[in-house]
Short mmCIF file of C-alpha atoms in Angstrom, two decimals:
data_model
loop_
_atom_site.label_atom_id
_atom_site.label_comp_id
_atom_site.label_asym_id
_atom_site.label_seq_id
_atom_site.Cartn_x
_atom_site.Cartn_y
_atom_site.Cartn_z
CA MET A 1 0.00 0.00 0.00
CA LEU A 2 2.77 2.38 0.97
CA GLU A 3 4.56 1.50 -2.23
CA MET A 4 1.56 2.72 -4.20
CA PHE A 5 1.88 6.13 -2.59
CA THR A 6 5.59 6.19 -3.34
CA ILE A 7 4.93 5.31 -6.96
CA LEU A 8 2.23 7.97 -7.12
CA HIS A 9 4.54 10.48 -5.50
CA ASP A 10 7.37 9.77 -7.92
CA ASN A 11 5.30 9.49 -11.08
CA GLY A 12 2.27 11.58 -10.22
CA MET A 13 2.67 13.98 -13.12
CA LEU A 14 3.05 11.14 -15.62
CA PHE A 15 -0.14 9.52 -14.32
CA LEU A 16 -1.93 12.84 -14.32
CA MET A 17 -0.96 14.34 -17.68
CA GLY A 18 1.63 12.16 -19.43
CA GLN A 19 4.53 14.03 -21.07
CA TYR A 20 2.62 17.29 -21.17
CA PRO A 21 3.75 20.06 -21.66
CA GLN A 22 6.86 18.55 -23.30
CA GLY A 23 4.78 16.01 -25.23
CA PRO A 24 1.09 15.45 -25.95
CA LEU A 25 -1.45 15.53 -23.14
CA GLY A 26 -1.68 12.09 -21.54
CA GLY A 27 -2.55 10.17 -18.42
CA ILE A 28 -5.78 10.66 -16.53
CA LEU A 29 -6.42 14.00 -18.20
CA CYS A 30 -6.20 12.40 -21.61
CA THR A 31 -8.55 9.62 -20.52
CA LEU A 32 -10.96 12.19 -19.13
CA LEU A 33 -10.79 14.34 -22.22
CA ILE A 34 -11.33 11.48 -24.64
CA SER A 35 -14.14 10.05 -22.48
CA VAL A 36 -15.97 13.34 -22.11
CA LEU A 37 -15.69 14.08 -25.82
CA ALA A 38 -16.73 10.55 -26.76
CA VAL A 39 -19.76 10.70 -24.46
CA LEU A 40 -20.72 14.16 -25.72
CA PHE A 41 -20.61 13.05 -29.35
CA ALA A 42 -21.77 9.44 -29.02
CA LEU A 43 -24.99 10.35 -27.20
CA PRO A 44 -26.49 12.64 -29.85
CA VAL A 45 -25.19 10.45 -32.68
CA GLY A 46 -26.70 7.42 -30.95
CA VAL A 47 -30.05 9.19 -30.50
CA LEU A 48 -30.12 10.21 -34.17
CA LEU A 49 -29.17 6.69 -35.20
CA GLY A 50 -31.91 5.23 -33.00
CA LEU A 51 -34.43 7.60 -34.59
CA ALA A 52 -33.19 6.63 -38.04
CA ARG A 53 -33.73 2.96 -37.15
CA LEU A 54 -37.38 3.76 -36.46
CA SER A 55 -37.85 5.84 -39.58
CA PRO A 56 -40.50 4.72 -42.06
CA PHE A 57 -38.11 5.71 -44.87
CA ARG A 58 -35.93 2.82 -45.97
CA TRP A 59 -33.12 5.01 -47.20
CA LEU A 60 -32.75 6.12 -43.59
CA SER A 61 -33.53 2.97 -41.61
CA TRP A 62 -31.45 0.53 -43.66
CA PRO A 63 -28.07 2.29 -43.39
CA ALA A 64 -28.75 2.77 -39.68
CA ALA A 65 -29.52 -0.93 -39.29
CA CYS A 66 -26.31 -1.83 -41.15
CA TRP A 67 -24.33 0.50 -38.89
CA VAL A 68 -25.79 -1.10 -35.76
CA TYR A 69 -25.63 -4.73 -36.87
CA GLY A 70 -22.20 -4.35 -38.41
CA LEU A 71 -20.49 -2.70 -35.48
CA ARG A 72 -22.22 -4.85 -32.89
CA GLY A 73 -20.75 -7.92 -34.56
CA ILE A 74 -17.13 -6.74 -34.50
CA PRO A 75 -14.86 -6.44 -31.44
CA LEU A 76 -13.93 -2.84 -30.66
CA LEU A 77 -10.24 -3.65 -31.04
CA MET A 78 -10.80 -4.62 -34.68
CA VAL A 79 -12.54 -1.31 -35.35
CA VAL A 80 -9.65 0.52 -33.68
CA PHE A 81 -7.10 -1.24 -35.91
CA TRP A 82 -9.23 -0.71 -38.95
CA THR A 83 -9.56 3.02 -38.39
CA TYR A 84 -5.91 3.31 -37.45
CA PHE A 85 -4.55 1.56 -40.54
CA CYS A 86 -7.19 2.20 -43.21
CA VAL A 87 -8.27 5.80 -42.68
CA PRO A 88 -4.76 7.21 -43.40
CA LEU A 89 -4.68 5.11 -46.60
CA LEU A 90 -8.07 6.49 -47.63
CA ILE A 91 -7.44 10.14 -46.87
CA GLY A 92 -3.74 10.14 -47.72
CA HIS A 93 -2.25 11.50 -44.52
CA ASN A 94 -1.83 10.43 -40.93
CA ILE A 95 -4.26 11.33 -38.20
CA SER A 96 -3.39 11.40 -34.53
CA GLY A 97 -4.06 8.42 -32.32
CA PHE A 98 -6.27 10.62 -30.18
CA SER A 99 -8.64 11.58 -33.02
CA THR A 100 -8.64 8.01 -34.30
CA MET A 101 -9.65 6.66 -30.92
CA LEU A 102 -12.26 9.38 -30.38
CA CYS A 103 -13.91 8.75 -33.75
CA THR A 104 -13.83 5.01 -33.26
CA LEU A 105 -15.44 5.26 -29.84
CA VAL A 106 -18.18 7.56 -31.13
CA ILE A 107 -18.95 5.37 -34.12
CA TYR A 108 -18.84 2.14 -32.13
CA GLU A 109 -20.69 3.16 -28.99
CA SER A 110 -23.37 5.12 -30.83
CA ALA A 111 -24.54 1.80 -32.28
CA TYR A 112 -25.27 0.51 -28.77
CA ILE A 113 -26.81 3.78 -27.64
CA ALA A 114 -29.04 3.71 -30.73
CA GLU A 115 -30.51 0.38 -29.69
CA ILE A 116 -31.12 1.58 -26.13
CA VAL A 117 -32.87 4.69 -27.41
CA ARG A 118 -34.90 2.70 -29.91
CA GLY A 119 -36.06 0.36 -27.15
CA GLY A 120 -36.99 3.35 -25.00
CA ILE A 121 -39.04 4.95 -27.75
CA GLN A 122 -40.80 1.74 -28.72
CA ALA A 123 -41.73 1.06 -25.12
CA LEU A 124 -43.75 4.30 -24.95
CA PRO A 125 -47.48 3.94 -25.58
CA GLY A 126 -48.32 4.85 -29.18
CA GLY A 127 -50.96 7.21 -27.86
CA GLN A 128 -48.26 9.68 -26.76
CA TYR A 129 -47.15 10.21 -30.32
CA GLU A 130 -50.71 10.36 -31.59
CA ALA A 131 -51.80 12.83 -28.92
CA ALA A 132 -48.93 15.17 -29.70
CA ARG A 133 -49.57 15.01 -33.44
CA ALA A 134 -53.31 15.49 -32.92
CA LEU A 135 -52.48 18.75 -31.13
CA GLY A 136 -50.75 19.96 -34.27
CA MET A 137 -47.15 19.34 -33.23
CA SER A 138 -44.74 18.50 -36.03
CA TYR A 139 -42.77 15.27 -36.03
CA PHE A 140 -39.68 16.99 -34.64
CA LYS A 141 -41.55 18.92 -31.98
CA THR A 142 -43.21 15.69 -30.92
CA LEU A 143 -39.82 14.04 -30.58
CA ARG A 144 -38.25 16.93 -28.73
CA LEU A 145 -41.08 17.74 -26.34
CA ILE A 146 -42.89 14.45 -25.83
CA ILE A 147 -41.05 11.34 -26.97
CA LEU A 148 -37.37 11.89 -26.12
CA PRO A 149 -37.87 13.40 -22.64
CA GLN A 150 -39.79 10.28 -21.68
CA ALA A 151 -37.71 7.72 -23.57
CA LEU A 152 -34.34 9.04 -22.42
CA TYR A 153 -35.48 9.28 -18.81
CA ASN A 154 -36.81 5.72 -18.88
CA THR A 155 -33.60 4.38 -20.40
CA LEU A 156 -31.28 6.36 -18.14
CA PRO A 157 -29.94 3.28 -16.27
CA SER A 158 -28.94 1.50 -19.51
CA LEU A 159 -27.60 4.71 -21.01
CA VAL A 160 -25.37 5.33 -18.00
CA SER A 161 -24.01 1.78 -18.22
CA GLN A 162 -23.17 2.40 -21.85
CA LEU A 163 -21.52 5.75 -21.14
CA VAL A 164 -19.44 4.17 -18.38
CA SER A 165 -18.33 1.51 -20.79
CA ILE A 166 -17.21 4.23 -23.21
CA ILE A 167 -14.81 5.44 -20.53
CA LYS A 168 -13.50 1.94 -19.98
CA ASP A 169 -13.18 1.25 -23.69
CA SER A 170 -10.93 4.28 -24.08
CA THR A 171 -8.25 2.00 -22.56
CA LEU A 172 -7.89 0.40 -25.98
CA GLY A 173 -6.31 3.62 -27.19
CA TYR A 174 -3.23 2.09 -25.61
CA VAL A 175 -2.68 -0.19 -28.62
CA ILE A 176 -2.50 2.71 -31.05
CA ASN A 177 -0.26 4.82 -28.83
CA VAL A 178 -2.82 7.21 -27.40
CA PRO A 179 -0.97 8.36 -24.26
CA GLU A 180 -3.97 7.85 -21.96
CA LEU A 181 -3.96 6.44 -18.43
CA THR A 182 -3.18 2.81 -19.31
CA PHE A 183 -0.41 3.93 -21.63
CA ALA A 184 1.09 6.15 -18.93
CA ALA A 185 0.84 3.33 -16.41
CA ASN A 186 2.67 1.03 -18.76
CA GLN A 187 5.46 3.56 -19.08
CA VAL A 188 5.75 3.74 -15.32
CA ASN A 189 5.68 -0.03 -15.08
CA ASN A 190 8.48 -0.34 -17.63
CA GLN A 191 10.63 2.02 -15.59
CA LEU A 192 10.01 0.29 -12.27
CA LEU A 193 9.91 -3.24 -13.73
CA THR A 194 9.23 -4.95 -10.41
CA LYS A 195 5.96 -3.45 -9.25
CA PRO A 196 3.25 -4.26 -11.83
CA PHE A 197 0.64 -5.06 -9.20
CA GLN A 198 0.93 -1.69 -7.49
CA VAL A 199 1.07 0.25 -10.74
CA PHE A 200 -1.99 -1.36 -12.22
CA ALA A 201 -3.86 -1.15 -8.95
CA ILE A 202 -3.41 2.61 -9.20
CA VAL A 203 -4.79 2.50 -12.74
CA ALA A 204 -7.79 0.42 -11.66
CA ILE A 205 -8.59 2.82 -8.85
CA GLY A 206 -8.21 5.74 -11.24
CA TYR A 207 -10.71 4.25 -13.70
CA TYR A 208 -13.06 3.31 -10.91
CA LEU A 209 -13.14 6.85 -9.60
CA ILE A 210 -13.81 8.31 -13.03
CA CYS A 211 -16.57 5.82 -13.83
CA PHE A 212 -18.13 6.08 -10.41
CA SER A 213 -18.28 9.85 -10.59
CA LEU A 214 -20.27 9.54 -13.81
CA THR A 215 -22.62 7.04 -12.16
CA TRP A 216 -22.97 9.35 -9.20
CA LEU A 217 -23.75 12.29 -11.46
CA ALA A 218 -26.34 10.26 -13.36
CA ASN A 219 -28.01 9.13 -10.14
CA LYS A 220 -28.23 12.75 -9.03
CA LEU A 221 -29.79 13.68 -12.34
CA GLU A 222 -32.26 10.82 -12.21
CA ALA A 223 -33.28 11.64 -8.65
CA ARG A 224 -33.74 15.26 -9.57
CA ILE A 225 -35.99 14.48 -12.53
CA THR A 226 -37.95 11.96 -10.50
CA ARG A 227 -38.47 14.50 -7.73
CA LYS A 228 -39.60 17.06 -10.22
CA ARG A 229 -42.03 14.68 -11.90
CA GLN A 230 -43.58 13.23 -8.77
CA ASN A 231 -43.25 15.18 -5.58
CA ARG A 232 -43.83 18.77 -6.39
CA VAL A 233 -47.56 18.83 -5.61
CA PRO A 234 -49.00 19.81 -2.24
CA GLU A 235 -50.87 16.48 -1.96
CA ALA A 236 -47.58 14.64 -1.88
CA ASP A 237 -46.62 16.55 1.28
CA ASN A 238 -49.83 15.50 2.96
CA VAL A 239 -49.18 11.88 2.09
CA ALA A 240 -45.65 12.08 3.48
CA GLN A 241 -46.93 13.63 6.69
CA ALA A 242 -49.62 10.99 7.04
CA MET A 243 -47.04 8.25 6.69
CA LEU A 244 -44.85 9.91 9.25
CA LEU A 245 -47.77 10.04 11.64
CA THR A 246 -48.48 6.33 11.40
CA LYS A 247 -44.81 5.60 11.94
CA THR A 248 -44.63 7.54 15.18
CA GLN A 249 -47.90 6.00 16.34
CA SER A 250 -46.65 2.49 15.73
CA GLN A 251 -43.53 3.30 17.70
CA MET B 1 -74.55 26.61 -45.11
CA ARG B 2 -71.31 24.80 -45.88
CA PRO B 3 -70.77 21.74 -43.70
CA VAL B 4 -67.78 21.87 -41.33
CA ILE B 5 -66.89 18.26 -41.99
CA LEU B 6 -67.88 16.47 -45.15
CA PHE B 7 -67.25 12.79 -45.90
CA ASN B 8 -67.46 12.08 -49.58
CA GLN B 9 -67.44 8.44 -50.77
CA VAL B 10 -64.77 7.44 -48.26
CA ASN B 11 -63.23 3.98 -48.57
CA LYS B 12 -60.62 2.54 -46.26
CA TRP B 13 -58.96 -0.85 -46.11
CA TYR B 14 -56.74 -2.59 -43.58
CA GLY B 15 -55.05 -4.95 -46.03
CA GLU B 16 -57.88 -7.09 -47.37
CA TYR B 17 -60.36 -5.94 -44.77
CA GLN B 18 -62.54 -3.02 -45.77
CA ALA B 19 -63.05 -0.82 -42.70
CA LEU B 20 -65.07 1.97 -44.33
CA THR B 21 -67.24 1.51 -47.39
CA ASP B 22 -68.48 4.33 -49.64
CA LEU B 23 -69.19 6.46 -46.64
CA SER B 24 -70.75 9.87 -47.19
CA ALA B 25 -71.99 12.22 -44.49
CA GLU B 26 -71.71 15.76 -43.24
CA ILE B 27 -71.56 17.70 -39.99
CA LYS B 28 -72.84 21.26 -39.85
CA SER B 29 -71.53 24.04 -37.69
CA GLY B 30 -72.81 23.72 -34.13
CA GLU B 31 -74.14 20.24 -34.73
CA VAL B 32 -73.54 17.45 -32.21
CA VAL B 33 -73.24 14.11 -33.95
CA VAL B 34 -73.08 10.91 -31.95
CA VAL B 35 -71.77 7.86 -33.76
CA CYS B 36 -72.92 4.56 -32.35
CA GLY B 37 -72.93 0.95 -33.40
CA PRO B 38 -71.54 -2.44 -32.44
CA SER B 39 -67.84 -3.11 -31.85
CA GLY B 40 -65.80 -3.33 -35.02
CA SER B 41 -68.31 -1.32 -37.03
CA GLY B 42 -65.69 1.31 -37.95
CA LYS B 43 -66.75 4.12 -35.60
CA SER B 44 -63.29 4.77 -34.19
CA THR B 45 -61.68 4.37 -37.58
CA LEU B 46 -64.07 6.94 -39.00
CA ILE B 47 -63.42 9.55 -36.33
CA ARG B 48 -59.66 9.02 -36.60
CA THR B 49 -59.72 9.69 -40.34
CA VAL B 50 -61.04 13.21 -39.65
CA ASN B 51 -57.68 14.45 -38.40
CA ARG B 52 -55.73 11.92 -40.44
CA LEU B 53 -54.57 9.71 -37.61
CA GLU B 54 -55.74 7.05 -40.08
CA PRO B 55 -55.20 7.44 -43.82
CA ILE B 56 -57.99 6.71 -46.30
CA GLU B 57 -57.55 5.01 -49.64
CA GLU B 58 -60.41 6.54 -51.62
CA GLY B 59 -62.75 9.48 -51.41
CA GLN B 60 -62.45 12.83 -49.70
CA ILE B 61 -62.89 14.29 -46.26
CA LEU B 62 -63.28 18.05 -46.28
CA PHE B 63 -62.76 20.14 -43.19
CA ASP B 64 -64.06 23.65 -43.74
CA GLY B 65 -63.59 23.05 -47.45
CA ILE B 66 -59.99 21.77 -47.11
CA ASP B 67 -59.19 18.27 -48.29
CA ILE B 68 -57.75 16.67 -45.16
CA HIS B 69 -56.11 13.79 -46.98
CA GLY B 70 -54.79 15.94 -49.82
CA THR B 71 -51.05 15.69 -50.39
CA SER B 72 -50.50 19.45 -50.24
CA THR B 73 -52.61 20.00 -47.12
CA ARG B 74 -50.76 21.65 -44.23
CA LEU B 75 -51.69 18.94 -41.79
CA ASN B 76 -50.20 20.34 -38.58
CA GLN B 77 -51.97 23.63 -39.04
CA LEU B 78 -55.21 21.83 -39.80
CA ARG B 79 -54.90 19.66 -36.70
CA THR B 80 -54.67 22.71 -34.45
CA ARG B 81 -58.25 23.43 -35.48
CA ILE B 82 -59.58 19.96 -34.68
CA GLY B 83 -59.67 19.01 -31.00
CA PHE B 84 -59.31 15.29 -30.39
CA VAL B 85 -60.03 13.41 -27.16
CA PHE B 86 -58.78 9.84 -26.88
CA GLN B 87 -60.23 6.84 -25.11
CA ASN B 88 -57.02 6.44 -23.09
CA PHE B 89 -56.57 10.17 -22.33
CA ASN B 90 -52.94 10.15 -23.50
CA LEU B 91 -51.88 12.96 -21.21
CA PHE B 92 -48.14 13.64 -21.22
CA PRO B 93 -46.96 12.02 -17.97
CA HIS B 94 -43.66 13.89 -17.74
CA VAL B 95 -45.18 17.36 -17.34
CA SER B 96 -47.72 18.84 -14.94
CA VAL B 97 -51.42 19.23 -15.70
CA LEU B 98 -50.95 22.94 -16.39
CA GLU B 99 -48.02 22.25 -18.68
CA ASN B 100 -50.04 19.59 -20.53
CA ILE B 101 -52.62 22.23 -21.38
CA MET B 102 -50.18 25.06 -22.12
CA MET B 103 -47.71 23.12 -24.19
CA SER B 104 -49.32 23.12 -27.61
CA PRO B 105 -50.61 26.71 -27.55
CA VAL B 106 -47.11 27.88 -26.62
CA LYS B 107 -45.05 25.57 -28.79
CA VAL B 108 -47.34 25.26 -31.81
CA LEU B 109 -49.37 28.46 -31.96
CA GLY B 110 -46.69 30.67 -30.41
CA VAL B 111 -48.94 32.06 -27.69
CA LYS B 112 -47.06 33.87 -24.89
CA ARG B 113 -46.57 31.70 -21.80
CA GLN B 114 -48.29 34.24 -19.57
CA GLU B 115 -51.35 34.25 -21.78
CA ALA B 116 -51.38 30.48 -22.21
CA ARG B 117 -51.11 30.01 -18.46
CA GLN B 118 -54.10 32.22 -17.83
CA HIS B 119 -56.19 30.48 -20.48
CA ALA B 120 -55.15 27.08 -19.12
CA GLY B 121 -56.27 28.23 -15.66
CA GLU B 122 -59.66 29.22 -17.02
CA LEU B 123 -60.03 25.88 -18.80
CA LEU B 124 -59.11 23.99 -15.63
CA GLU B 125 -61.70 25.93 -13.73
CA ARG B 126 -64.25 25.08 -16.35
CA VAL B 127 -63.57 21.34 -16.04
CA GLY B 128 -63.51 21.70 -12.25
CA LEU B 129 -59.82 20.91 -11.68
CA SER B 130 -58.26 24.24 -10.70
CA HIS B 131 -56.79 22.64 -7.58
CA LYS B 132 -54.91 20.07 -9.69
CA ALA B 133 -52.98 22.51 -11.88
CA ASN B 134 -49.60 21.48 -10.48
CA ALA B 135 -50.34 17.78 -10.14
CA TYR B 136 -48.93 15.23 -12.54
CA PRO B 137 -51.23 13.03 -14.64
CA ALA B 138 -50.37 9.87 -12.69
CA GLN B 139 -51.75 11.52 -9.55
CA LEU B 140 -55.23 11.96 -11.06
CA SER B 141 -58.15 9.57 -11.39
CA GLY B 142 -59.26 8.46 -14.82
CA GLY B 143 -62.15 10.89 -14.89
CA GLN B 144 -59.90 13.76 -13.89
CA GLN B 145 -57.36 12.80 -16.53
CA GLN B 146 -60.00 12.77 -19.21
CA ARG B 147 -61.25 16.19 -18.14
CA VAL B 148 -57.69 17.51 -18.37
CA ALA B 149 -57.44 15.93 -21.82
CA ILE B 150 -60.58 17.81 -22.87
CA ALA B 151 -59.13 21.05 -21.47
CA ARG B 152 -55.89 20.36 -23.36
CA ALA B 153 -57.79 19.98 -26.63
CA LEU B 154 -59.84 23.13 -25.90
CA ALA B 155 -56.67 25.13 -25.26
CA MET B 156 -56.13 25.33 -29.01
CA LYS B 157 -59.56 26.97 -29.34
CA PRO B 158 -60.66 24.53 -32.02
CA PRO B 159 -63.99 25.08 -33.77
CA VAL B 160 -64.59 21.33 -33.77
CA MET B 161 -64.12 18.66 -31.10
CA LEU B 162 -63.86 14.94 -31.77
CA PHE B 163 -64.38 12.42 -28.97
CA ASP B 164 -63.28 8.83 -29.51
CA GLU B 165 -65.07 6.79 -26.83
CA PRO B 166 -64.08 9.26 -24.11
CA THR B 167 -65.72 7.33 -21.28
CA SER B 168 -64.97 3.73 -22.27
CA ALA B 169 -61.82 3.44 -20.17
CA LEU B 170 -63.40 4.95 -17.06
CA ASP B 171 -64.82 3.42 -13.91
CA PRO B 172 -68.63 3.80 -13.96
CA GLU B 173 -68.72 6.44 -11.23
CA MET B 174 -66.40 8.71 -13.23
CA VAL B 175 -68.36 8.64 -16.46
CA GLY B 176 -70.74 11.34 -15.29
CA GLU B 177 -68.13 14.03 -14.63
CA VAL B 178 -66.72 13.67 -18.15
CA LEU B 179 -70.15 13.63 -19.79
CA ASN B 180 -71.08 16.76 -17.86
CA VAL B 181 -68.13 18.63 -19.36
CA MET B 182 -69.19 17.42 -22.81
CA ARG B 183 -72.78 18.47 -22.17
CA GLY B 184 -71.56 21.95 -21.27
CA LEU B 185 -69.60 22.16 -24.51
CA ALA B 186 -72.59 21.08 -26.56
CA ARG B 187 -74.78 23.69 -24.87
CA GLU B 188 -72.28 26.39 -25.81
CA GLY B 189 -72.69 25.47 -29.44
CA MET B 190 -69.46 23.56 -30.04
CA THR B 191 -69.48 21.41 -33.16
CA MET B 192 -68.91 17.89 -31.89
CA MET B 193 -68.52 14.39 -33.21
CA CYS B 194 -68.61 11.72 -30.50
CA VAL B 195 -68.14 8.00 -30.70
CA THR B 196 -69.74 6.65 -27.56
CA HIS B 197 -71.68 3.81 -26.02
CA GLU B 198 -73.45 6.15 -23.61
CA MET B 199 -76.94 5.97 -25.08
CA ASN B 200 -78.51 8.27 -22.51
CA PHE B 201 -75.95 10.92 -23.38
CA ALA B 202 -76.69 10.40 -27.07
CA ARG B 203 -80.41 10.71 -26.53
CA GLU B 204 -80.04 13.87 -24.50
CA VAL B 205 -77.26 15.78 -26.25
CA ALA B 206 -77.07 14.64 -29.87
CA ASP B 207 -78.64 16.56 -32.73
CA THR B 208 -78.02 13.65 -35.05
CA ILE B 209 -77.22 10.01 -34.49
CA TRP B 210 -75.27 7.98 -37.01
CA PHE B 211 -75.69 4.26 -36.65
CA MET B 212 -72.80 2.33 -38.15
CA ASP B 213 -72.21 -1.30 -38.95
CA GLN B 214 -69.56 -2.97 -41.11
CA GLY B 215 -68.01 0.30 -42.22
CA LYS B 216 -71.24 1.90 -43.37
CA ILE B 217 -73.60 4.43 -41.87
CA LEU B 218 -76.88 2.56 -41.94
CA GLU B 219 -79.01 5.21 -40.37
CA LYS B 220 -78.83 8.95 -39.75
CA SER B 221 -81.63 10.37 -37.67
CA THR B 222 -82.60 12.48 -34.72
CA PRO B 223 -82.25 10.81 -31.31
CA GLU B 224 -86.01 10.71 -30.93
CA ASN B 225 -86.53 8.87 -34.20
CA PHE B 226 -83.55 6.60 -33.65
CA PHE B 227 -84.52 5.43 -30.19
CA THR B 228 -88.26 5.15 -30.77
CA ARG B 229 -88.55 4.22 -34.46
CA PRO B 230 -85.26 2.81 -35.78
CA GLN B 231 -85.62 2.19 -39.50
CA HIS B 232 -82.86 -0.28 -40.23
CA ALA B 233 -83.19 -3.89 -39.07
CA ARG B 234 -79.61 -3.89 -37.73
CA ALA B 235 -80.32 -0.77 -35.70
CA GLN B 236 -83.48 -2.33 -34.29
CA LYS B 237 -81.50 -5.38 -33.20
CA PHE B 238 -78.73 -3.20 -31.70
CA LEU B 239 -81.23 -1.25 -29.63
CA SER B 240 -83.16 -4.29 -28.47
CA ASP B 241 -79.88 -5.95 -27.43
CA LEU B 242 -79.10 -2.83 -25.41
CA HIS B 243 -82.39 -3.03 -23.59
CA HIS B 244 -81.90 -6.66 -22.69
CA ASN B 245 -78.60 -5.98 -20.95
#
């Protein structure tokens, strides 16, 4: 345990930000940056993809289905390699490992998010859509005001799981030399040589803290929405008081 | 006077099954039409074609002279002028009662929130639910939810209201409160088309009763004629079955 602190003390900056400012930004900050960006892009792309899957127009739903089925059937590592080796051939110049990994994560994870969102939308009663349209709302207004607020809230637990797994999947950036946390840890490990357990325990704790903070944030958000949607009426206070009363009586 | 809603030789199929057959009818301004008939006769299908929740394959439905099923019709704008009340209420569960009523005037018609809130308050008072403005739909009884749904439809100030079996999903003791709201609307001269099994309501409120079976309107008459001297054999059987229950 003490050794872990020593390692952290000696290599703290490497764990935190890699070679920065001499080299590219790395370590935990790189992992955080790539995760936040991937989540920010993958969520809207996934929602759009999920909507496209439900579209009555084939030219929209078929490509979306191919995207989802295709990527779901391939390991992420293969997609990483593919993007890393093929995209430079296609566009004629190199792109950084960071952008490669970010794009790959967005493309890959949005396929999963799309299916979660699609499930959420399909689980809503059809009457919600009909009622909104009957009031004169356009398709997009219906989505924005009626369908998505309900579907995304209902699927929040699955969505959070998926977003957490985006963070964890950013580890694979290691194989294409993205200097993120795992990469930094490996550098440290190669210097120390004899303390792999301690080094990788630090990495595990680092990932756990990042992932857990996202879970914690999502729980806060969920609780807040739930409170807003259920407890804001005066009647609810009466009910709570009544329950309290019976409790004290039974005691 | 030009009819508000005009059905002209309407045909509709679900695959092989013909749901509406050569149906022609009209509703005049201020008229209350009650559509009745046995299950599966096409009543709900008919009322849902009026705001194009269901497409039709042949014929025309004109609303105020506009072809509802025309390809160039501005459907969303048209729908703001046709209030629709569903059997299952379909309130938006993620927003409060007040917000349910205000949402479409604000977001579709562009009414100022302040104004929409005031109008929503008036509508809630009218359906007797002022004290529930900040409640959420799940905290209301079925009858209360349906009254909110009526208020929500009225918030768009539509000249016509359509009711698709508004009391069928309600417990018996809640039917009255919803019918009372509908009675009030009819008295104020609202043009209404109601699909319902409430025969007493039909007898009391309707100007015209359409009796449907197998996708056709078999009989159009005043309530008095329909209930005392039904012309069509199917209507006679329908009414006598009602009395035996």
